[in-house]
Amino acid sequence: MIITKEQIRTDLYQAYYDARANKRGTLAQINFEIFLEHQLEDLIRILANRTYEPLPPYCFITFDPVQREVYASQFRDRVVQHMLFNYLAPFYEPLLIYDTYSCRKGKGTLFGIERYQHHLRSVTDNFTREAWVLYIDLSGFFMSIDRQLVKDTIMNRVIARYDRRSPDGRRWGEILDPDFIYFLLSCQLDSNPSEGCIRVGNPSDWEGIPKRKCMKYSPEGHGIVIGDLDSQLFSNVLLDIYDQWVKRCLKIRHYGHYVDDIYHMHESKEFLLDNLPAMEEYLEENLHVKVNRDKFRLLPASAANQFLGAYIRPYYTVPRKRTINKFWKVMGEIEIQALSQDITREELLQMRARINSYLGLLAHYRSFNIRRDFISRPALYRYFCFGKSYKKVILRPEYGGTVRPSHIYIPFRDENMLSYLDDPHAPFPPQGTEYLRPMQETIPFPVPISLTV
């Protein structure tokens, strides 16, 4: 297939709709949409003429959970990235192993946790025998990826399967234009994004960042940015080389990874130890990446209970302490804000969104007591109602919410809050008033919950 300008137009408009999903309120998307037709038609022209070049990305440092350098492409370039992703993701989806969890439709961290628990039960015969888990982490993975290797791997697969049938019955040669895909890959991978990038934040933010996590110090031709959609796909493409070797040559059934967090499960400790040097050698020779020896772990299955931020028990999972402490900190900030007398509706909606984002995450774990203790705060009764399972909060009717029978609705009076503020350790609501739920002792600000793992 030789792609036409009309096909580029169709694919680019679809890519724009994908890129703007959940981004309609951002300043970058609004600025792009003001001159939408002009922006897209300009992209169509330069893509058809093969003169497209990405704009300088924004570079900044994040500190949660660790110090990390992140590059954010401008919205115009994110549209093109979605276009390339829409070409390659359907092509690679049937080729990747089932236990690759990142950046795949229907999968993610929660799916990875469930699959890890499944493998753990399977390799131990439902926890009736001992097994071993080998964890490896790749040192500075994104900053050490060989960009030319990624391009060659993708193009070799595209050309090799040119006459193969796609899931919809058509030949891949009727769907993909190898020359156009190579051009898009070159635009994404041939340049060093650290050159000419727009740095955001204080220059002191870059102090102390390890060189292996900084694009500036990556070897020539190595390193892809953290933050772009295509970077996740490129990492899956590269690690698929190792995945196929582990499955076909080492015959390890219980294996999976989320980006560079890789686990291998086997009944024999000696088998994993004997094959570890071969794993390191294969990764270095064929993928040009190294194993981080500081994060190497070999644990019995009875002790291998942490993966992707969750503590995994035989038949249930609990959130890690860091997640609980972050939720505690957020709820403390929200409770202070709720004590204010002049909260706008926009602020209430932001408070609700912050709370529900954590509740939605924690609802997947065994965490009812955590959710209940952090949410049942008198200061929040003024504005919110809660579901009986504490999986969601809604605004009270007087602030535009709709209370259903399944929600806990507590009639609220300001004089009751004043009594509570006078004596925070007294039962709330004050005795003598009628409420729909029993009294409980509370303190004005939440405290971290001690979780035994």
GROMACS .gro file of C-alpha atoms in nm:
model
  453
    1MET     CA    1   0.000   0.000   0.000
    2ILE     CA    2   0.119   0.350  -0.086
    3ILE     CA    3  -0.055   0.590   0.146
    4THR     CA    4  -0.241   0.880  -0.013
    5LYS     CA    5  -0.303   1.230   0.111
    6GLU     CA    6  -0.670   1.149   0.168
    7GLN     CA    7  -0.577   0.847   0.380
    8ILE     CA    8  -0.336   1.063   0.581
    9ARG     CA    9  -0.620   1.308   0.638
   10THR     CA   10  -0.853   1.033   0.763
   11ASP     CA   11  -0.588   0.881   0.992
   12LEU     CA   12  -0.473   1.217   1.127
   13TYR     CA   13  -0.822   1.331   1.219
   14GLN     CA   14  -0.876   1.003   1.405
   15ALA     CA   15  -0.543   1.052   1.579
   16TYR     CA   16  -0.651   1.401   1.685
   17TYR     CA   17  -0.971   1.266   1.844
   18ASP     CA   18  -0.764   1.005   2.028
   19ALA     CA   19  -0.510   1.264   2.145
   20ARG     CA   20  -0.770   1.503   2.281
   21ALA     CA   21  -0.955   1.236   2.482
   22ASN     CA   22  -0.956   1.344   2.849
   23LYS     CA   23  -0.752   1.653   2.747
   24ARG     CA   24  -1.030   1.889   2.639
   25GLY     CA   25  -0.966   2.128   2.927
   26THR     CA   26  -0.590   2.161   2.891
   27LEU     CA   27  -0.439   2.483   2.762
   28ALA     CA   28  -0.236   2.302   2.493
   29GLN     CA   29  -0.544   2.132   2.351
   30ILE     CA   30  -0.751   2.452   2.359
   31ASN     CA   31  -0.480   2.646   2.175
   32PHE     CA   32  -0.459   2.374   1.914
   33GLU     CA   33  -0.836   2.358   1.869
   34ILE     CA   34  -0.872   2.734   1.817
   35PHE     CA   35  -0.711   2.692   1.475
   36LEU     CA   36  -0.799   2.324   1.439
   37GLU     CA   37  -0.852   2.300   1.063
   38HIS     CA   38  -0.546   2.511   0.989
   39GLN     CA   39  -0.330   2.301   1.225
   40LEU     CA   40  -0.446   1.967   1.089
   41GLU     CA   41  -0.431   2.067   0.725
   42ASP     CA   42  -0.079   2.197   0.779
   43LEU     CA   43   0.017   1.862   0.936
   44ILE     CA   44  -0.143   1.674   0.647
   45ARG     CA   45   0.059   1.877   0.396
   46ILE     CA   46   0.399   1.830   0.562
   47LEU     CA   47   0.333   1.462   0.635
   48ALA     CA   48   0.237   1.398   0.273
   49ASN     CA   49   0.548   1.589   0.155
   50ARG     CA   50   0.767   1.409   0.414
   51THR     CA   51   0.884   1.743   0.560
   52TYR     CA   52   0.740   1.700   0.910
   53GLU     CA   53   0.974   1.766   1.204
   54PRO     CA   54   0.876   1.751   1.573
   55LEU     CA   55   0.879   2.073   1.773
   56PRO     CA   56   1.105   2.106   2.080
   57PRO     CA   57   0.947   1.914   2.371
   58TYR     CA   58   0.900   2.040   2.726
   59CYS     CA   59   1.139   1.891   2.980
   60PHE     CA   60   1.079   1.884   3.355
   61ILE     CA   61   1.163   1.683   3.666
   62THR     CA   62   0.921   1.480   3.876
   63PHE     CA   63   0.996   1.371   4.231
   64ASP     CA   64   0.708   1.132   4.294
   65PRO     CA   65   0.794   0.858   4.364
   66VAL     CA   66   1.160   0.919   4.264
   67GLN     CA   67   1.347   1.194   4.084
   68ARG     CA   68   1.298   1.141   3.712
   69GLU     CA   69   1.342   1.342   3.392
   70VAL     CA   70   1.027   1.360   3.179
   71TYR     CA   71   0.977   1.500   2.828
   72ALA     CA   72   0.632   1.614   2.715
   73SER     CA   73   0.580   1.666   2.343
   74GLN     CA   74   0.374   1.958   2.221
   75PHE     CA   75   0.013   1.875   2.135
   76ARG     CA   76   0.075   1.895   1.761
   77ASP     CA   77   0.338   1.621   1.790
   78ARG     CA   78   0.121   1.412   2.021
   79VAL     CA   79  -0.136   1.391   1.742
   80VAL     CA   80   0.129   1.246   1.510
   81GLN     CA   81   0.239   1.004   1.783
   82HIS     CA   82  -0.117   0.878   1.814
   83MET     CA   83  -0.123   0.833   1.438
   84LEU     CA   84   0.188   0.612   1.448
   85PHE     CA   85   0.052   0.426   1.752
   86ASN     CA   86  -0.274   0.354   1.567
   87TYR     CA   87  -0.072   0.194   1.288
   88LEU     CA   88   0.159  -0.019   1.503
   89ALA     CA   89  -0.052  -0.117   1.806
   90PRO     CA   90  -0.299  -0.337   1.609
   91PHE     CA   91  -0.004  -0.484   1.418
   92TYR     CA   92   0.192  -0.578   1.731
   93GLU     CA   93  -0.100  -0.674   1.958
   94PRO     CA   94  -0.121  -1.038   1.836
   95LEU     CA   95   0.259  -1.070   1.834
   96LEU     CA   96   0.330  -0.975   2.196
   97ILE     CA   97   0.305  -1.236   2.468
   98TYR     CA   98  -0.005  -1.230   2.687
   99ASP     CA   99   0.190  -1.126   2.998
  100THR     CA  100   0.312  -0.792   2.868
  101TYR     CA  101   0.103  -0.548   3.068
  102SER     CA  102   0.199  -0.190   2.982
  103CYS     CA  103   0.030   0.026   2.720
  104ARG     CA  104  -0.206  -0.243   2.593
  105LYS     CA  105  -0.583  -0.220   2.560
  106GLY     CA  106  -0.759  -0.405   2.843
  107LYS     CA  107  -0.439  -0.441   3.045
  108GLY     CA  108  -0.235  -0.230   3.286
  109THR     CA  109  -0.113  -0.240   3.645
  110LEU     CA  110  -0.425  -0.397   3.795
  111PHE     CA  111  -0.429  -0.664   3.524
  112GLY     CA  112  -0.059  -0.725   3.590
  113ILE     CA  113  -0.125  -0.773   3.962
  114GLU     CA  114  -0.402  -1.024   3.890
  115ARG     CA  115  -0.181  -1.217   3.646
  116TYR     CA  116   0.107  -1.217   3.893
  117GLN     CA  117  -0.124  -1.364   4.157
  118HIS     CA  118  -0.246  -1.623   3.903
  119HIS     CA  119   0.110  -1.729   3.821
  120LEU     CA  120   0.197  -1.743   4.191
  121ARG     CA  121  -0.092  -1.980   4.261
  122SER     CA  122  -0.012  -2.190   3.956
  123VAL     CA  123   0.360  -2.236   4.017
  124THR     CA  124   0.301  -2.329   4.384
  125ASP     CA  125   0.007  -2.560   4.306
  126ASN     CA  126  -0.228  -2.332   4.500
  127PHE     CA  127   0.036  -2.264   4.769
  128THR     CA  128   0.091  -2.627   4.859
  129ARG     CA  129   0.458  -2.639   4.753
  130GLU     CA  130   0.752  -2.402   4.743
  131ALA     CA  131   0.866  -2.213   4.433
  132TRP     CA  132   1.098  -1.924   4.357
  133VAL     CA  133   1.060  -1.584   4.195
  134LEU     CA  134   1.343  -1.402   4.020
  135TYR     CA  135   1.297  -1.027   3.977
  136ILE     CA  136   1.523  -0.825   3.749
  137ASP     CA  137   1.517  -0.454   3.675
  138LEU     CA  138   1.695  -0.294   3.380
  139SER     CA  139   1.935  -0.014   3.462
  140GLY     CA  140   1.825   0.321   3.315
  141PHE     CA  141   1.606   0.131   3.071
  142PHE     CA  142   1.450   0.414   2.869
  143MET     CA  143   1.773   0.612   2.857
  144SER     CA  144   1.972   0.311   2.732
  145ILE     CA  145   1.739   0.190   2.455
  146ASP     CA  146   1.911   0.166   2.117
  147ARG     CA  147   1.690   0.374   1.888
  148GLN     CA  148   1.826   0.219   1.567
  149LEU     CA  149   1.757  -0.128   1.706
  150VAL     CA  150   1.395  -0.031   1.771
  151LYS     CA  151   1.356   0.100   1.414
  152ASP     CA  152   1.514  -0.210   1.259
  153THR     CA  153   1.306  -0.445   1.475
  154ILE     CA  154   0.979  -0.277   1.379
  155MET     CA  155   1.057  -0.245   1.009
  156ASN     CA  156   1.180  -0.605   0.982
  157ARG     CA  157   0.853  -0.726   1.135
  158VAL     CA  158   0.640  -0.502   0.911
  159ILE     CA  159   0.815  -0.620   0.595
  160ALA     CA  160   0.819  -0.986   0.703
  161ARG     CA  161   0.443  -0.985   0.763
  162TYR     CA  162   0.358  -0.772   0.460
  163ASP     CA  163   0.164  -1.057   0.296
  164ARG     CA  164   0.020  -1.199   0.619
  165ARG     CA  165  -0.345  -1.160   0.713
  166SER     CA  166  -0.454  -0.911   0.974
  167PRO     CA  167  -0.731  -0.996   1.228
  168ASP     CA  168  -0.992  -0.839   0.996
  169GLY     CA  169  -0.888  -1.065   0.706
  170ARG     CA  170  -0.699  -0.809   0.498
  171ARG     CA  171  -0.332  -0.836   0.418
  172TRP     CA  172  -0.110  -0.604   0.621
  173GLY     CA  173   0.024  -0.478   0.289
  174GLU     CA  174  -0.322  -0.334   0.223
  175ILE     CA  175  -0.325  -0.151   0.556
  176LEU     CA  176   0.029  -0.028   0.620
  177ASP     CA  177   0.272   0.171   0.410
  178PRO     CA  178   0.625   0.066   0.521
  179ASP     CA  179   0.785   0.380   0.377
  180PHE     CA  180   0.547   0.608   0.565
  181ILE     CA  181   0.594   0.415   0.890
  182TYR     CA  182   0.971   0.435   0.850
  183PHE     CA  183   0.941   0.810   0.799
  184LEU     CA  184   0.734   0.850   1.117
  185LEU     CA  185   0.975   0.630   1.313
  186SER     CA  186   1.268   0.837   1.190
  187CYS     CA  187   1.095   1.157   1.303
  188GLN     CA  188   1.046   1.009   1.649
  189LEU     CA  189   1.380   0.834   1.696
  190ASP     CA  190   1.650   1.003   1.488
  191SER     CA  191   1.690   1.318   1.699
  192ASN     CA  192   1.803   1.369   2.057
  193PRO     CA  193   1.512   1.541   2.238
  194SER     CA  194   1.745   1.693   2.500
  195GLU     CA  195   1.891   1.922   2.232
  196GLY     CA  196   1.680   2.235   2.209
  197CYS     CA  197   1.415   2.120   2.457
  198ILE     CA  198   1.218   2.374   2.661
  199ARG     CA  199   1.309   2.325   3.026
  200VAL     CA  200   1.030   2.389   3.274
  201GLY     CA  201   1.091   2.440   3.643
  202ASN     CA  202   1.380   2.543   3.860
  203PRO     CA  203   1.730   2.456   3.731
  204SER     CA  204   1.805   2.315   4.076
  205ASP     CA  205   1.550   2.039   4.006
  206TRP     CA  206   1.812   1.867   3.790
  207GLU     CA  207   2.063   1.855   4.074
  208GLY     CA  208   2.119   1.506   4.205
  209ILE     CA  209   1.950   1.320   3.921
  210PRO     CA  210   2.154   1.008   3.827
  211LYS     CA  211   2.324   1.030   3.488
  212ARG     CA  212   2.165   0.700   3.384
  213LYS     CA  213   1.824   0.871   3.414
  214CYS     CA  214   1.916   1.183   3.221
  215MET     CA  215   1.887   1.201   2.841
  216LYS     CA  216   2.173   1.449   2.825
  217TYR     CA  217   2.422   1.180   2.932
  218SER     CA  218   2.284   0.896   2.717
  219PRO     CA  219   2.528   0.748   2.462
  220GLU     CA  220   2.494   0.862   2.103
  221GLY     CA  221   2.193   0.698   1.939
  222HIS     CA  222   2.053   0.572   2.267
  223GLY     CA  223   1.759   0.680   2.481
  224ILE     CA  224   1.390   0.745   2.425
  225VAL     CA  225   1.188   0.990   2.629
  226ILE     CA  226   0.965   0.908   2.924
  227GLY     CA  227   0.628   1.067   2.870
  228ASP     CA  228   0.540   0.996   2.507
  229LEU     CA  229   0.277   0.740   2.410
  230ASP     CA  230   0.501   0.575   2.153
  231SER     CA  231   0.780   0.524   2.408
  232GLN     CA  232   0.571   0.261   2.587
  233LEU     CA  233   0.508   0.080   2.259
  234PHE     CA  234   0.877   0.095   2.165
  235SER     CA  235   0.972  -0.058   2.501
  236ASN     CA  236   0.728  -0.346   2.444
  237VAL     CA  237   0.867  -0.402   2.095
  238LEU     CA  238   1.223  -0.420   2.224
  239LEU     CA  239   1.147  -0.642   2.524
  240ASP     CA  240   0.946  -0.876   2.303
  241ILE     CA  241   1.281  -1.005   2.177
  242TYR     CA  242   1.366  -1.114   2.532
  243ASP     CA  243   1.010  -1.238   2.597
  244GLN     CA  244   1.021  -1.478   2.304
  245TRP     CA  245   1.363  -1.609   2.410
  246VAL     CA  246   1.248  -1.673   2.768
  247LYS     CA  247   0.934  -1.852   2.651
  248ARG     CA  248   1.079  -2.051   2.360
  249CYS     CA  249   1.435  -2.124   2.473
  250LEU     CA  250   1.430  -2.122   2.854
  251LYS     CA  251   1.073  -2.263   2.858
  252ILE     CA  252   0.971  -2.050   3.158
  253ARG     CA  253   0.592  -2.062   3.170
  254HIS     CA  254   0.536  -1.825   3.460
  255TYR     CA  255   0.685  -1.501   3.336
  256GLY     CA  256   0.568  -1.144   3.277
  257HIS     CA  257   0.666  -0.779   3.294
  258TYR     CA  258   0.538  -0.425   3.314
  259VAL     CA  259   0.791  -0.220   3.114
  260ASP     CA  260   1.123  -0.315   3.279
  261ASP     CA  261   0.984  -0.473   3.599
  262ILE     CA  262   1.034  -0.838   3.504
  263TYR     CA  263   0.961  -1.153   3.702
  264HIS     CA  264   1.041  -1.520   3.637
  265MET     CA  265   0.876  -1.796   3.845
  266HIS     CA  266   1.001  -2.154   3.864
  267GLU     CA  267   0.984  -2.453   4.094
  268SER     CA  268   1.364  -2.479   4.108
  269LYS     CA  269   1.588  -2.218   4.267
  270GLU     CA  270   1.892  -2.373   4.098
  271PHE     CA  271   1.728  -2.340   3.753
  272LEU     CA  272   1.685  -1.964   3.796
  273LEU     CA  273   2.034  -1.913   3.937
  274ASP     CA  274   2.195  -2.122   3.662
  275ASN     CA  275   2.015  -1.926   3.388
  276LEU     CA  276   2.067  -1.579   3.537
  277PRO     CA  277   2.405  -1.525   3.365
  278ALA     CA  278   2.249  -1.629   3.033
  279MET     CA  279   1.964  -1.381   3.088
  280GLU     CA  280   2.206  -1.096   3.156
  281GLU     CA  281   2.421  -1.189   2.856
  282TYR     CA  282   2.121  -1.212   2.623
  283LEU     CA  283   1.985  -0.874   2.736
  284GLU     CA  284   2.321  -0.704   2.689
  285GLU     CA  285   2.407  -0.861   2.353
  286ASN     CA  286   2.067  -0.853   2.185
  287LEU     CA  287   1.887  -0.560   2.351
  288HIS     CA  288   2.195  -0.355   2.455
  289VAL     CA  289   2.060  -0.304   2.809
  290LYS     CA  290   2.200  -0.409   3.144
  291VAL     CA  291   2.045  -0.562   3.453
  292ASN     CA  292   2.044  -0.338   3.759
  293ARG     CA  293   2.221  -0.550   4.018
  294ASP     CA  294   2.100  -0.325   4.301
  295LYS     CA  295   1.739  -0.429   4.233
  296PHE     CA  296   1.804  -0.795   4.162
  297ARG     CA  297   1.599  -1.026   4.389
  298LEU     CA  298   1.552  -1.401   4.419
  299LEU     CA  299   1.283  -1.485   4.674
  300PRO     CA  300   1.078  -1.787   4.774
  301ALA     CA  301   0.719  -1.763   4.656
  302SER     CA  302   0.601  -1.736   5.015
  303ALA     CA  303   0.795  -1.408   5.050
  304ALA     CA  304   0.757  -1.274   4.694
  305ASN     CA  305   0.449  -1.069   4.770
  306GLN     CA  306   0.514  -0.729   4.613
  307PHE     CA  307   0.461  -0.634   4.249
  308LEU     CA  308   0.347  -0.311   4.081
  309GLY     CA  309   0.284  -0.133   4.409
  310ALA     CA  310   0.065  -0.397   4.573
  311TYR     CA  311   0.119  -0.655   4.845
  312ILE     CA  312  -0.009  -0.980   4.701
  313ARG     CA  313  -0.152  -1.241   4.935
  314PRO     CA  314  -0.274  -1.589   4.832
  315TYR     CA  315  -0.632  -1.476   4.767
  316TYR     CA  316  -0.635  -1.101   4.804
  317THR     CA  317  -0.421  -0.790   4.762
  318VAL     CA  318  -0.364  -0.483   4.977
  319PRO     CA  319  -0.220  -0.143   4.875
  320ARG     CA  320   0.133  -0.052   4.965
  321LYS     CA  321   0.208   0.187   5.249
  322ARG     CA  322   0.322   0.462   5.015
  323THR     CA  323  -0.021   0.470   4.848
  324ILE     CA  324  -0.195   0.480   5.186
  325ASN     CA  325   0.025   0.762   5.311
  326LYS     CA  326  -0.035   0.966   4.994
  327PHE     CA  327  -0.410   0.921   5.041
  328TRP     CA  328  -0.375   1.030   5.405
  329LYS     CA  329  -0.185   1.342   5.299
  330VAL     CA  330  -0.444   1.431   5.032
  331MET     CA  331  -0.732   1.382   5.274
  332GLY     CA  332  -0.560   1.607   5.527
  333GLU     CA  333  -0.534   1.884   5.267
  334ILE     CA  334  -0.896   1.836   5.163
  335GLU     CA  335  -1.019   1.841   5.523
  336ILE     CA  336  -0.843   2.170   5.588
  337GLN     CA  337  -0.998   2.309   5.271
  338ALA     CA  338  -1.343   2.180   5.375
  339LEU     CA  339  -1.327   2.381   5.699
  340SER     CA  340  -1.324   2.701   5.493
  341GLN     CA  341  -1.649   2.896   5.474
  342ASP     CA  342  -1.614   3.022   5.116
  343ILE     CA  343  -1.561   2.719   4.891
  344THR     CA  344  -1.674   2.758   4.531
  345ARG     CA  345  -1.848   2.487   4.332
  346GLU     CA  346  -1.540   2.445   4.113
  347GLU     CA  347  -1.330   2.376   4.422
  348LEU     CA  348  -1.586   2.123   4.544
  349LEU     CA  349  -1.572   1.943   4.211
  350GLN     CA  350  -1.192   1.932   4.232
  351MET     CA  351  -1.210   1.797   4.588
  352ARG     CA  352  -1.458   1.531   4.478
  353ALA     CA  353  -1.237   1.429   4.184
  354ARG     CA  354  -0.928   1.395   4.405
  355ILE     CA  355  -1.110   1.181   4.659
  356ASN     CA  356  -1.278   0.959   4.400
  357SER     CA  357  -0.952   0.900   4.215
  358TYR     CA  358  -0.801   0.740   4.527
  359LEU     CA  359  -1.122   0.557   4.616
  360GLY     CA  360  -1.137   0.412   4.265
  361LEU     CA  361  -0.783   0.279   4.300
  362LEU     CA  362  -0.819   0.146   4.653
  363ALA     CA  363  -1.151  -0.023   4.571
  364HIS     CA  364  -0.955  -0.287   4.379
  365TYR     CA  365  -0.775  -0.391   4.699
  366ARG     CA  366  -0.887  -0.517   5.036
  367SER     CA  367  -0.912  -0.170   5.188
  368PHE     CA  368  -1.262  -0.110   5.324
  369ASN     CA  369  -1.138  -0.001   5.669
  370ILE     CA  370  -0.886   0.236   5.512
  371ARG     CA  371  -1.147   0.400   5.291
  372ARG     CA  372  -1.400   0.425   5.574
  373ASP     CA  373  -1.157   0.574   5.827
  374PHE     CA  374  -1.016   0.829   5.585
  375ILE     CA  375  -1.351   0.936   5.440
  376SER     CA  376  -1.569   0.947   5.755
  377ARG     CA  377  -1.454   1.292   5.859
  378PRO     CA  378  -1.696   1.546   6.005
  379ALA     CA  379  -1.555   1.830   5.795
  380LEU     CA  380  -1.656   1.637   5.480
  381TYR     CA  381  -2.015   1.584   5.598
  382ARG     CA  382  -2.086   1.948   5.514
  383TYR     CA  383  -2.039   1.889   5.140
  384PHE     CA  384  -2.043   1.516   5.059
  385CYS     CA  385  -2.241   1.195   5.089
  386PHE     CA  386  -2.079   0.852   5.073
  387GLY     CA  387  -2.168   0.515   4.929
  388LYS     CA  388  -2.203   0.240   5.188
  389SER     CA  389  -1.895   0.067   5.048
  390TYR     CA  390  -1.698   0.397   5.050
  391LYS     CA  391  -1.603   0.355   4.685
  392LYS     CA  392  -1.735   0.694   4.579
  393VAL     CA  393  -1.835   1.033   4.718
  394ILE     CA  394  -2.101   1.263   4.572
  395LEU     CA  395  -2.202   1.620   4.646
  396ARG     CA  396  -2.485   1.679   4.888
  397PRO     CA  397  -2.823   1.779   4.736
  398GLU     CA  398  -2.781   2.141   4.837
  399TYR     CA  399  -2.462   2.156   4.628
  400GLY     CA  400  -2.607   1.984   4.321
  401GLY     CA  401  -2.565   1.616   4.403
  402THR     CA  402  -2.828   1.342   4.391
  403VAL     CA  403  -2.860   1.119   4.697
  404ARG     CA  404  -2.969   0.761   4.642
  405PRO     CA  405  -3.086   0.508   4.903
  406SER     CA  406  -2.747   0.336   4.882
  407HIS     CA  407  -2.568   0.653   4.995
  408ILE     CA  408  -2.499   0.755   5.353
  409TYR     CA  409  -2.667   1.091   5.397
  410ILE     CA  410  -2.611   1.281   5.723
  411PRO     CA  411  -2.821   1.597   5.779
  412PHE     CA  412  -2.574   1.869   5.868
  413ARG     CA  413  -2.604   2.181   6.081
  414ASP     CA  414  -2.332   2.442   6.120
  415GLU     CA  415  -2.380   2.459   6.500
  416ASN     CA  416  -2.287   2.093   6.517
  417MET     CA  417  -1.958   2.164   6.339
  418LEU     CA  418  -1.889   2.448   6.586
  419SER     CA  419  -1.938   2.206   6.874
  420TYR     CA  420  -1.705   1.963   6.703
  421LEU     CA  421  -1.435   2.228   6.657
  422ASP     CA  422  -1.459   2.324   7.026
  423ASP     CA  423  -1.388   1.965   7.128
  424PRO     CA  424  -1.250   1.763   6.835
  425HIS     CA  425  -1.229   1.444   7.043
  426ALA     CA  426  -1.595   1.450   7.143
  427PRO     CA  427  -1.837   1.219   6.959
  428PHE     CA  428  -1.967   1.366   6.636
  429PRO     CA  429  -2.252   1.444   6.569
  430PRO     CA  430  -2.332   1.590   6.918
  431GLN     CA  431  -2.564   1.385   7.131
  432GLY     CA  432  -2.930   1.482   7.121
  433THR     CA  433  -2.953   1.520   6.741
  434GLU     CA  434  -3.099   1.260   6.507
  435TYR     CA  435  -2.876   1.125   6.231
  436LEU     CA  436  -2.887   0.829   6.000
  437ARG     CA  437  -2.566   0.669   6.120
  438PRO     CA  438  -2.427   0.597   6.469
  439MET     CA  439  -2.185   0.829   6.642
  440GLN     CA  440  -1.816   0.761   6.618
  441GLU     CA  441  -1.516   0.927   6.771
  442THR     CA  442  -1.301   1.114   6.525
  443ILE     CA  443  -1.006   1.347   6.523
  444PRO     CA  444  -0.984   1.653   6.297
  445PHE     CA  445  -0.711   1.522   6.070
  446PRO     CA  446  -0.648   1.166   5.951
  447VAL     CA  447  -0.344   0.976   6.069
  448PRO     CA  448  -0.154   0.708   5.875
  449ILE     CA  449  -0.291   0.360   5.919
  450SER     CA  450  -0.048   0.096   6.038
  451LEU     CA  451  -0.064  -0.188   5.786
  452THR     CA  452   0.104  -0.518   5.860
  453VAL     CA  453   0.229  -0.683   5.543
   0.00000   0.00000   0.00000
